[in-house]
XYZ file of N, CA and C in Angstrom:
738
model
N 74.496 116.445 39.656
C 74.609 114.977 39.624
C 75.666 114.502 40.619
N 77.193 115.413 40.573
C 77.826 115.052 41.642
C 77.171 115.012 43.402
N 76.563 116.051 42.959
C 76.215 116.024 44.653
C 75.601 115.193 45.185
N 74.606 114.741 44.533
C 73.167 113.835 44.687
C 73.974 112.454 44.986
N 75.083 112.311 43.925
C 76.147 110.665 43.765
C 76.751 110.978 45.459
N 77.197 112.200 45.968
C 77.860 112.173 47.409
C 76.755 112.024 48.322
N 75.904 112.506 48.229
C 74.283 112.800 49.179
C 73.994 110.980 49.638
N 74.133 110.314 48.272
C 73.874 109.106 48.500
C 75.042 108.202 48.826
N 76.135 108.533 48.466
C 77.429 107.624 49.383
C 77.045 107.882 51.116
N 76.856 109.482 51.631
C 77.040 109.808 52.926
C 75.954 108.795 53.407
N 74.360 108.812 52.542
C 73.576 107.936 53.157
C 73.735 106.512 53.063
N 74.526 105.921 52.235
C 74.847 104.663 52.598
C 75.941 104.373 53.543
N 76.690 104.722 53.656
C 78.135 104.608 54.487
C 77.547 105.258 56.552
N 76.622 106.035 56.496
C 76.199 106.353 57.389
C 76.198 105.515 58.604
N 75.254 104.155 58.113
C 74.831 103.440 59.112
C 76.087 102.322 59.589
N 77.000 102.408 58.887
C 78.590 101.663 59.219
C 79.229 102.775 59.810
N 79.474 103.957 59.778
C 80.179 104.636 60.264
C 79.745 105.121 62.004
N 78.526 104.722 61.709
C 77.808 105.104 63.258
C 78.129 103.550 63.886
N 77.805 102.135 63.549
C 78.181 101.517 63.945
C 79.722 101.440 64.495
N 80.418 101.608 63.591
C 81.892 101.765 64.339
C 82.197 102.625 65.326
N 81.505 103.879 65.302
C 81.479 104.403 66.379
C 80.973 104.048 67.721
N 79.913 103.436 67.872
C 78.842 102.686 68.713
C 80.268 101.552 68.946
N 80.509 100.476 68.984
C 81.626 99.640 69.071
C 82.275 99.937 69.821
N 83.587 101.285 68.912
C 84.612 101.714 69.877
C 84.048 102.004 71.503
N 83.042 102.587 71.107
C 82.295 103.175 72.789
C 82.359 101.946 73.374
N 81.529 100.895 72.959
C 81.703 100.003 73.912
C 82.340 99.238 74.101
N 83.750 98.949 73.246
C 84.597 98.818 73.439
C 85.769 99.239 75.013
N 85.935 100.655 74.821
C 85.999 101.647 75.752
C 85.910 101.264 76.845
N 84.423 101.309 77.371
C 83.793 100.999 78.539
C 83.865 99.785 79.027
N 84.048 98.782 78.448
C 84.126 97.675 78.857
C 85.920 97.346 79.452
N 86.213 97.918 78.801
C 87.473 98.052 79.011
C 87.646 98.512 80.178
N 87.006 99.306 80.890
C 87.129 100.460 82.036
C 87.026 99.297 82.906
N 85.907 98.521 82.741
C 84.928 98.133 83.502
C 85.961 96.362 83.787
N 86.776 96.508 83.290
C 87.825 95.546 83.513
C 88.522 94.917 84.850
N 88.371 94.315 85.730
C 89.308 94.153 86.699
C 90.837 94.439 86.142
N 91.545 95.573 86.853
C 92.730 95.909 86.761
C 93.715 94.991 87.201
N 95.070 94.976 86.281
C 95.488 93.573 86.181
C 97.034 94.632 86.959
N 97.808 94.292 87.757
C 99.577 95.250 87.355
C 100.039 94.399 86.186
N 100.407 95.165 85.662
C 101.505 94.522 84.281
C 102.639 94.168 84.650
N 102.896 93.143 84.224
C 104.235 92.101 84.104
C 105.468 93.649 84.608
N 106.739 92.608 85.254
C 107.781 94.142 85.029
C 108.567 93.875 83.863
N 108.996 95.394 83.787
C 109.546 95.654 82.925
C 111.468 94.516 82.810
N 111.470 94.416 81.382
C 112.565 93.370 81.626
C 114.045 93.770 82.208
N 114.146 95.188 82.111
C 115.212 95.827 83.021
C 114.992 96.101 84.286
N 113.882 95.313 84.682
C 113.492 95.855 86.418
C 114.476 95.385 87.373
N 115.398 96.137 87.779
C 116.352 95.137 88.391
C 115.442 95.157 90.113
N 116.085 94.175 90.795
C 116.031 93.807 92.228
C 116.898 93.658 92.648
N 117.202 94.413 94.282
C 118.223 93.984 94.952
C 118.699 92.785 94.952
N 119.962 92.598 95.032
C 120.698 91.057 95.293
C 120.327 90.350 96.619
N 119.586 91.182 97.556
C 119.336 90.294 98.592
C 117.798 90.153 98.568
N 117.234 89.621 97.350
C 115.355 89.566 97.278
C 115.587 88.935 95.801
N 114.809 87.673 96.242
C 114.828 86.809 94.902
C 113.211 86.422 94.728
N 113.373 86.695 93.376
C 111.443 85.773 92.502
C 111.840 84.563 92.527
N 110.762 84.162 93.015
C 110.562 82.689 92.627
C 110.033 82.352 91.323
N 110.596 81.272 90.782
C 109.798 81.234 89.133
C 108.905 80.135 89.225
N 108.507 80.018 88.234
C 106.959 78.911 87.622
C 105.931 79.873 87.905
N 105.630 81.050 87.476
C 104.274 81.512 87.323
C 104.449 82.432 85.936
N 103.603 81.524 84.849
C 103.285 82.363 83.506
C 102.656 83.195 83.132
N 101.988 83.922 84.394
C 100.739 85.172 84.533
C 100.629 85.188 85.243
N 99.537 86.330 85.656
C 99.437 87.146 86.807
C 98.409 85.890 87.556
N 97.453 86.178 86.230
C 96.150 84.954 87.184
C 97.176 83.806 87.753
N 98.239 83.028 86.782
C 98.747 81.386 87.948
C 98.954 82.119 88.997
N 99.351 83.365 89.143
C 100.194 83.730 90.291
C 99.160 83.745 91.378
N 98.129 84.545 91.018
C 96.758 84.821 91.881
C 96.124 83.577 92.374
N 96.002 82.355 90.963
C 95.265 81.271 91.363
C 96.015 80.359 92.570
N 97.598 80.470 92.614
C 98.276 79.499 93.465
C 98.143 80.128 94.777
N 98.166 81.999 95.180
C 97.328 82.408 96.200
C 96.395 81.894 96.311
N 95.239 81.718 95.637
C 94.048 81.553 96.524
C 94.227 80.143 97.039
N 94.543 78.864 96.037
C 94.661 77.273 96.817
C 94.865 77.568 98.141
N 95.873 78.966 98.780
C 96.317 78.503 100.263
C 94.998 79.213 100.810
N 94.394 80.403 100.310
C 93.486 81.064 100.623
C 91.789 80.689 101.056
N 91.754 79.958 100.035
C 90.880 79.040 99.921
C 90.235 77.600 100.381
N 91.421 77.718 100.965
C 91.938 76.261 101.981
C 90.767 75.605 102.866
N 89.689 74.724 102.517
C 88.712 74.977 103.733
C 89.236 74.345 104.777
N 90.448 73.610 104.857
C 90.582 72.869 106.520
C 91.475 74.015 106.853
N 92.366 74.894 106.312
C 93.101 76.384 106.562
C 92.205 77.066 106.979
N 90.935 77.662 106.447
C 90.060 78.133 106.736
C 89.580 78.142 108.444
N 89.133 77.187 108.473
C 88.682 76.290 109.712
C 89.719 76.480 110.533
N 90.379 75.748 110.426
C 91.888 76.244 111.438
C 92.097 77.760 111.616
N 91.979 78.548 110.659
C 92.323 80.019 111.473
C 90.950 80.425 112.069
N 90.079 80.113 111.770
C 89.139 80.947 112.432
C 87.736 80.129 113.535
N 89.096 79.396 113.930
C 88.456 78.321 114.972
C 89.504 78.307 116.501
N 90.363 77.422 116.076
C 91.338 77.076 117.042
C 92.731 77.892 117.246
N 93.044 78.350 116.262
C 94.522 79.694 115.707
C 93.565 80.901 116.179
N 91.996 81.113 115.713
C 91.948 82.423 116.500
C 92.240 82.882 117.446
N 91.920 82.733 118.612
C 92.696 83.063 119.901
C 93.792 83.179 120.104
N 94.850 82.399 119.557
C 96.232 82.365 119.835
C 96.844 83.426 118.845
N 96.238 83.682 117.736
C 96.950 84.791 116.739
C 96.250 86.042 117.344
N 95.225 86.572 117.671
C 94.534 87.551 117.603
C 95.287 88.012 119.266
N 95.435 86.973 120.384
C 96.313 87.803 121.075
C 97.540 87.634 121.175
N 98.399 87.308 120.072
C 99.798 87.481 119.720
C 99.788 88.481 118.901
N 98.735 88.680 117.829
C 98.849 90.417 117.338
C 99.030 91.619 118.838
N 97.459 91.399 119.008
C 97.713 91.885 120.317
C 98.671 92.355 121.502
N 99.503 91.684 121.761
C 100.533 92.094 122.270
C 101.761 92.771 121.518
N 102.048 92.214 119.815
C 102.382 93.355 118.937
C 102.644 94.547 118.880
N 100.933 94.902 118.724
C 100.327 96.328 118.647
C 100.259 96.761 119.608
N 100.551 96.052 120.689
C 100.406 97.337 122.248
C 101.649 97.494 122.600
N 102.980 96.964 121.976
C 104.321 97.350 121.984
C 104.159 99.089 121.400
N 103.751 98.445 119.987
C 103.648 99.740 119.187
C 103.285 100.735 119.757
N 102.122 100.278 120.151
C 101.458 101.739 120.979
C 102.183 102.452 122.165
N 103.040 101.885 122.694
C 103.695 101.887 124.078
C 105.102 102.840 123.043
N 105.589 102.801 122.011
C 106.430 103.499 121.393
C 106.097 104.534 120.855
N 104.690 104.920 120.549
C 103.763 105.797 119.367
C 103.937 105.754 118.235
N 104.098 104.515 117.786
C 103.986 104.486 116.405
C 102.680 104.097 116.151
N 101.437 103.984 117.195
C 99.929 103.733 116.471
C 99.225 104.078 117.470
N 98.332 104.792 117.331
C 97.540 105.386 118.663
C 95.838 104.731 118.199
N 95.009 105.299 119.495
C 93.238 104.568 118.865
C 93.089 105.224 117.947
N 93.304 106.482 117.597
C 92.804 107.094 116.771
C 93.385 106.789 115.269
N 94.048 106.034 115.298
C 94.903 105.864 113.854
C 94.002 104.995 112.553
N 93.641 105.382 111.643
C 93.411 105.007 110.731
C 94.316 103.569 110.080
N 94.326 102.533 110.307
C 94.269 101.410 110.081
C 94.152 100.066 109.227
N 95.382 99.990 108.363
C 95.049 98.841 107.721
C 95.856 97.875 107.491
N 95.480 96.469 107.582
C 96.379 95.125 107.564
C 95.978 94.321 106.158
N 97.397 94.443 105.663
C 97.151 94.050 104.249
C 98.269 92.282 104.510
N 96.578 91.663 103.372
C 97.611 90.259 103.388
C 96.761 89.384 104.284
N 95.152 90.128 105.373
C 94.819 89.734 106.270
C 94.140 88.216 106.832
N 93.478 88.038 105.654
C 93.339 86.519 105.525
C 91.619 86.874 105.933
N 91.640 86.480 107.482
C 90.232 86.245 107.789
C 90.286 87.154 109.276
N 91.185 87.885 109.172
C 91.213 89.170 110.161
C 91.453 89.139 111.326
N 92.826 88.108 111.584
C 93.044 88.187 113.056
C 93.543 89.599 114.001
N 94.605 90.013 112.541
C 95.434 91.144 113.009
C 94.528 92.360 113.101
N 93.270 92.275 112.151
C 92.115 93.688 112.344
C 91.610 93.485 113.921
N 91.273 92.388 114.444
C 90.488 92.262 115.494
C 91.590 92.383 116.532
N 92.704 91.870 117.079
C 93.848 92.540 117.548
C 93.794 94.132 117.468
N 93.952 94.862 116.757
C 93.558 96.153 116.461
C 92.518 96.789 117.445
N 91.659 95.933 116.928
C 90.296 96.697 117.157
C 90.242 95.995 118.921
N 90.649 95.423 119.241
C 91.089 94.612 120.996
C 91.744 95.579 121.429
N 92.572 96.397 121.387
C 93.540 97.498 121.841
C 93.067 98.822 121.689
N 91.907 99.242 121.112
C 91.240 100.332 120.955
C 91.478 100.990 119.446
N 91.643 100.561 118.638
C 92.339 101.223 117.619
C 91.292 100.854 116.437
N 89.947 100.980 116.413
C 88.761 100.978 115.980
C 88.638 101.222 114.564
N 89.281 101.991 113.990
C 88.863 102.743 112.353
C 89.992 101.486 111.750
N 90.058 100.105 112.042
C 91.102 99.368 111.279
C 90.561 98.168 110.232
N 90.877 98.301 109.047
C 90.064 97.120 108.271
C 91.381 96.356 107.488
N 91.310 95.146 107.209
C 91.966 94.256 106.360
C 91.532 94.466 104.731
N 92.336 93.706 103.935
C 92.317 93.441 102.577
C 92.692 91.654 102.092
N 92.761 91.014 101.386
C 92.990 89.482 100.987
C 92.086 89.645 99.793
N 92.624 88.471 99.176
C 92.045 88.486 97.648
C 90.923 87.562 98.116
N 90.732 87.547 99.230
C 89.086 86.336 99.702
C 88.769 87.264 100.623
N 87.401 88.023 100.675
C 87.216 88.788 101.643
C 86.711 88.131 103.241
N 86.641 88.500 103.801
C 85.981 88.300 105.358
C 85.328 89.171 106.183
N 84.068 89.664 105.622
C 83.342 90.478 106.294
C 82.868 90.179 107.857
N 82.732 91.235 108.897
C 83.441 92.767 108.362
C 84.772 92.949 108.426
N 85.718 92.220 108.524
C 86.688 92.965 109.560
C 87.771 92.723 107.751
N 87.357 91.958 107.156
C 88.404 91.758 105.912
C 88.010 92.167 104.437
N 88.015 93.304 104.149
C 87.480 93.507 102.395
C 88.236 92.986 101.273
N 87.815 92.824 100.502
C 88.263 92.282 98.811
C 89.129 93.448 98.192
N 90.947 93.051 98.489
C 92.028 94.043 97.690
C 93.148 93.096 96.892
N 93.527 93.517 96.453
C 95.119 92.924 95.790
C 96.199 93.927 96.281
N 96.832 93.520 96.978
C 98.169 94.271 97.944
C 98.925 94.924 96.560
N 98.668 94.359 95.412
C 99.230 95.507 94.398
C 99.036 96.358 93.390
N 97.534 96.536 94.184
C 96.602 97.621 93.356
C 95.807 97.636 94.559
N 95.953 98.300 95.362
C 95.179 98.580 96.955
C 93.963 99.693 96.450
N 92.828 99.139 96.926
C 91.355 100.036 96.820
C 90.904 101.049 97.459
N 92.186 101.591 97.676
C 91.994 103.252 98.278
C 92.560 104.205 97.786
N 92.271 105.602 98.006
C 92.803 106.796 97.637
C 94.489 107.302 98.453
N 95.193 107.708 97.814
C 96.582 107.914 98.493
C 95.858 108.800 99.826
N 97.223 108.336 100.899
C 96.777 108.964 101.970
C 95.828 108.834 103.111
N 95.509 107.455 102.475
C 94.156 106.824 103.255
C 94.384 106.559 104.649
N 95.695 106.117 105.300
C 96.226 105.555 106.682
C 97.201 106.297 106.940
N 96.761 105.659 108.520
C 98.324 106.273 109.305
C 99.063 105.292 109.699
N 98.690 103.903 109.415
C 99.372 102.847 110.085
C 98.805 101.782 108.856
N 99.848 100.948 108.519
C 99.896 99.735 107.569
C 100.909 98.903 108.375
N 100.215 97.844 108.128
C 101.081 96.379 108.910
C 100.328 95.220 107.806
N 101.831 94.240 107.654
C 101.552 93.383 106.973
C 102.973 92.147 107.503
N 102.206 91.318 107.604
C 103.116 89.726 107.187
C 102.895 89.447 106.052
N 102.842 89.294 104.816
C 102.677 88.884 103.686
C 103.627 89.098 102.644
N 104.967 90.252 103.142
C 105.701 90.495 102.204
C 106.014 89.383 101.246
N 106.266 88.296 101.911
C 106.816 86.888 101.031
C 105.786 86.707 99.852
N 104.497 87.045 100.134
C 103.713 86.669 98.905
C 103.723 87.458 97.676
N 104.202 88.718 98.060
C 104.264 89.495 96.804
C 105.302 89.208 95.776
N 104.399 89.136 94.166
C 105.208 88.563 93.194
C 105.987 89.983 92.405
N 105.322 90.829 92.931
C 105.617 92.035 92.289
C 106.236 93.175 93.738
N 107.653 92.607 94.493
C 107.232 93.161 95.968
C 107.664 94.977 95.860
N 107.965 95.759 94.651
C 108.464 97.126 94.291
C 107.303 97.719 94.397
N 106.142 97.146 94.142
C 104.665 97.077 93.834
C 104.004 97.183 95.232
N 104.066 96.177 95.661
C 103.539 96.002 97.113
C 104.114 97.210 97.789
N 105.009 97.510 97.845
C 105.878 98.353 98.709
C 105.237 99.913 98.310
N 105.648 99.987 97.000
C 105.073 101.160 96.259
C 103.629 101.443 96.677
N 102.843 100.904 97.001
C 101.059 100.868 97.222
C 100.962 101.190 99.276
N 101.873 100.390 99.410
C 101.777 101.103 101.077
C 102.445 102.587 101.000
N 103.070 102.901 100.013
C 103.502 104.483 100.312
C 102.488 105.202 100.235
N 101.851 105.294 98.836
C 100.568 105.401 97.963
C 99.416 105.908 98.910
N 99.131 104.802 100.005
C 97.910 104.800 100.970
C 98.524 105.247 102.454
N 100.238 105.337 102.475
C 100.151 106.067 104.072
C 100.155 107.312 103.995
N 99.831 108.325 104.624
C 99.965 109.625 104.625
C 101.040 110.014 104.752
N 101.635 110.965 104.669
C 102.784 111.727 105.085
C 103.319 111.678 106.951
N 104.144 110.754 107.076
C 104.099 110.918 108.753
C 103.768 109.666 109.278
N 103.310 109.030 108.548
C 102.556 107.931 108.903
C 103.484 106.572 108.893
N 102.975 105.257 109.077
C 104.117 104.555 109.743
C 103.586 102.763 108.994
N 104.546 102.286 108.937
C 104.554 101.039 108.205
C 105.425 99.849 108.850
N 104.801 98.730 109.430
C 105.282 97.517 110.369
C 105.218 96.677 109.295
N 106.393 95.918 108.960
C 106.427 94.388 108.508
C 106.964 93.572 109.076
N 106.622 92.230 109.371
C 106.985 91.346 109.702
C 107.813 90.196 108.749
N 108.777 89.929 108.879
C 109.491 88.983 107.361
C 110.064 88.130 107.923
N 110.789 87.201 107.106
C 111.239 85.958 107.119
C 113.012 86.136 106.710
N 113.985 86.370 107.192
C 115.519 86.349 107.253
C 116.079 85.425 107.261
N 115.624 84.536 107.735
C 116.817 83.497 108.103
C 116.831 81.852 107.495
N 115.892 82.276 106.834
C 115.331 80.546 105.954
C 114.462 81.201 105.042
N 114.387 79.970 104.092
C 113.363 80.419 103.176
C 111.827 80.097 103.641
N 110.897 81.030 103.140
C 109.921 81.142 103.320
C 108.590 80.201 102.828
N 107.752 79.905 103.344
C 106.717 78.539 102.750
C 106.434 78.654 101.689
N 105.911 77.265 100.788
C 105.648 77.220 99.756
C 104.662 77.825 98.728
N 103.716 78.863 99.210
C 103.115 79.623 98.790
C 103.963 80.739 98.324
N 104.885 81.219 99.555
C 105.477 82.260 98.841
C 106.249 82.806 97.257
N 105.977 84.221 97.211
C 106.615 84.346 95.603
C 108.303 84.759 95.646
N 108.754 85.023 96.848
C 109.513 85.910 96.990
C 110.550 85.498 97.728
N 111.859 85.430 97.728
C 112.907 85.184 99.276
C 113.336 86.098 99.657
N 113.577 86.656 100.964
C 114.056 87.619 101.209
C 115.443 87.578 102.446
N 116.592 88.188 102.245
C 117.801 87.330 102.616
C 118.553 88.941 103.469
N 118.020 89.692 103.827
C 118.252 91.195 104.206
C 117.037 92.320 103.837
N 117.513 92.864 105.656
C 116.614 94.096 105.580
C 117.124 94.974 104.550
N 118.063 95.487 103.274
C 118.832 96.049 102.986
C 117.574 96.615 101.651
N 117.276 95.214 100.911
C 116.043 95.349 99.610
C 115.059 96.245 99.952
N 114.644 95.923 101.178
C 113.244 97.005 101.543
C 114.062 98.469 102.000
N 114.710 98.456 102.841
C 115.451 100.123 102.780
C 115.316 100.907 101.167
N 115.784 100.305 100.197
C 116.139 100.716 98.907
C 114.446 100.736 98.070
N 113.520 99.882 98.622
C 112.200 100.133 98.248
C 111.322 101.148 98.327
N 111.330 101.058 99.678
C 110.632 102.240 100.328
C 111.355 103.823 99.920
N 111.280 104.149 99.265
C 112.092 105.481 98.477
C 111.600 106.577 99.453
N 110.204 106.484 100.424
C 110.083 107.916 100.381
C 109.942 107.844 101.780
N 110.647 106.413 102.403
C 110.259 106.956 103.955
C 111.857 106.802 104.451
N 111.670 106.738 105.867
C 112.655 106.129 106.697
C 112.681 105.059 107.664
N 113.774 104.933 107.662
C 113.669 103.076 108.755
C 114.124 103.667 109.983
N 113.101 103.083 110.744
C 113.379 103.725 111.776
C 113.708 102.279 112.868
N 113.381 101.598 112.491
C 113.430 100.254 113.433
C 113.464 98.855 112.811
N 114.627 98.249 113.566
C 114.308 96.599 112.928
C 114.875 95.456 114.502
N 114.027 94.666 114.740
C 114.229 93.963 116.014
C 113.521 92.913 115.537
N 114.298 91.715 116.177
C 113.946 90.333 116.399
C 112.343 90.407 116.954
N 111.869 89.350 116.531
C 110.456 88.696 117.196
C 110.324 87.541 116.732
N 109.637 86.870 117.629
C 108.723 85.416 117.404
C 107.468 85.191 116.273
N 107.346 85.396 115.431
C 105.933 85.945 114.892
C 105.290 84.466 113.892
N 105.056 83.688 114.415
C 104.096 82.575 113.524
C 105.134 82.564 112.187
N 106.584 81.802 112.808
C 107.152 81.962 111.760
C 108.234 82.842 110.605
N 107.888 84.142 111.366
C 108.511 85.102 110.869
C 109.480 85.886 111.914
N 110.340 86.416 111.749
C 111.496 86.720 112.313
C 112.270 87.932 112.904
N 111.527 88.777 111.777
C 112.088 90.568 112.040
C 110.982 91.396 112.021
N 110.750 92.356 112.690
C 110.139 93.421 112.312
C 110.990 94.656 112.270
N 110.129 95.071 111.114
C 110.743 96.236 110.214
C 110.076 97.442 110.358
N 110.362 98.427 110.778
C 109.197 99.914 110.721
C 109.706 100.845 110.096
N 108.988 101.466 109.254
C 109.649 102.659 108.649
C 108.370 103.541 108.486
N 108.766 105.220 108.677
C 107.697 106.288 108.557
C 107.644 106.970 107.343
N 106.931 107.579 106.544
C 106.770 107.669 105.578
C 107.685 109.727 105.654
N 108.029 109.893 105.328
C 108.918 111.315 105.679
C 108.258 112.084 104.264
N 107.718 111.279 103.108
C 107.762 112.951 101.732
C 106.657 112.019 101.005
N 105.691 112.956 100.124
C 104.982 112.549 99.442
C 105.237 112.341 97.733
């Protein structure tokens, strides 16, 4: 009699217990299947004294959504990839053929400009011979610009030999940003930023930055090998550092 009384609990309880199982699964998966968010920092995250957050953003999305307004911009739009093309694409241009003239980027270099917008600095690139080079922006621009978040970059470590970015100012998370160009340069490999020193940076930006000193202390696993004045649409220093340890 006992058994028959358990025989018939197992068969009633059965079809709930498989359901909950069925759930969690898809639970699970959906979960996977999530656009990956970086998590808030931690509340002891300290930052150098010379790199300040800007506040008013209560999440990641305000943070993302007040990117795209500039991103999204259709008379911005229009303007870069009308009348600013020419004038940015050969002011990269002359940039990158400094670089090259030093060897810090050869044609053969694997290539990527994060922050790119609508791909002036890829096509600069790809103007100088340096062909295998693609962009990232949270608005893509095919071909020359794919769909990334500079702080969860859509490649495998090791992916480049050369990363260049103006965008430091936008990063809300810049330990992050920084951390993700190590991530994707190879060992040896070499990293150009362009930043803003001497004033604060436009109103999009998340970030102020008041010394090369914050990014030395970021970059944990390379070396600085260079920092010199330039003219750059605004921006002021360039910064290079090679990636020395994995």
């Amino acid at each position: 009699m006992k058994t028959d009384l358990q025989k018939l609990t197992f068969i009633i309880l059965k079809p709930f217990i498989l359901f909950i199982i069925l759930s969690l699964s898809l639970f699970a998966f959906l979960s996977l299947q999530t656009t990956r968010r970086p998590p808030p920092p931690s509340p002891d995250a300290a930052l150098p004294s010379d790199l300040k957050i800007r506040p008013g953003y209560s999440s990641y999305d305000s943070y993302l959504q007040r990117q795209l307004n500039k991103t999204l911009n259709p008379k911005l739009r229009e303007i870069w990839t009308t009348r600013d093309w020419d004038r940015k694409v050969n002011k990269f241009a002359q940039f990158f053929s400094e670089l090259q003239r030093r060897d810090l980027i050869s044609n053969s270099s694997r290539s990527l400009c994060i922050g790119a917008r609508v791909g002036q600095e890829v096509a600069a690139l790809q103007r100088i011979g340096v062909g295998n080079s693609v962009g990232i922006d949270l608005v893509p621009y095919p071909p020359l610009v794919i769909k990334g978040d500079f702080h969860h970059q859509p490649f495998r470590d090791g992916s480049f030999d050369f990363e260049f970015s103006n965008v430091f100012d936008h990063a809300l998370y810049p330990w992050r940003f920084v951390g993700e160009i190590e991530r994707t340069l190879r060992r040896g490999g070499v990293c150009v930023l362009h930043v803003l020193l001497s004033r604060r940076a436009d109103k999009y930006s998340a970030n102020d930055l008041f010394s090369v000193k914050p990014l030395e202390e970021m970059f944990k696993k390379s070396e600085l090998i260079e920092v010199k004045s330039i003219d750059g649409f605004g921006l002021d220093t360039e910064v290079v550092f090679r990636k020395i340890r994995n």
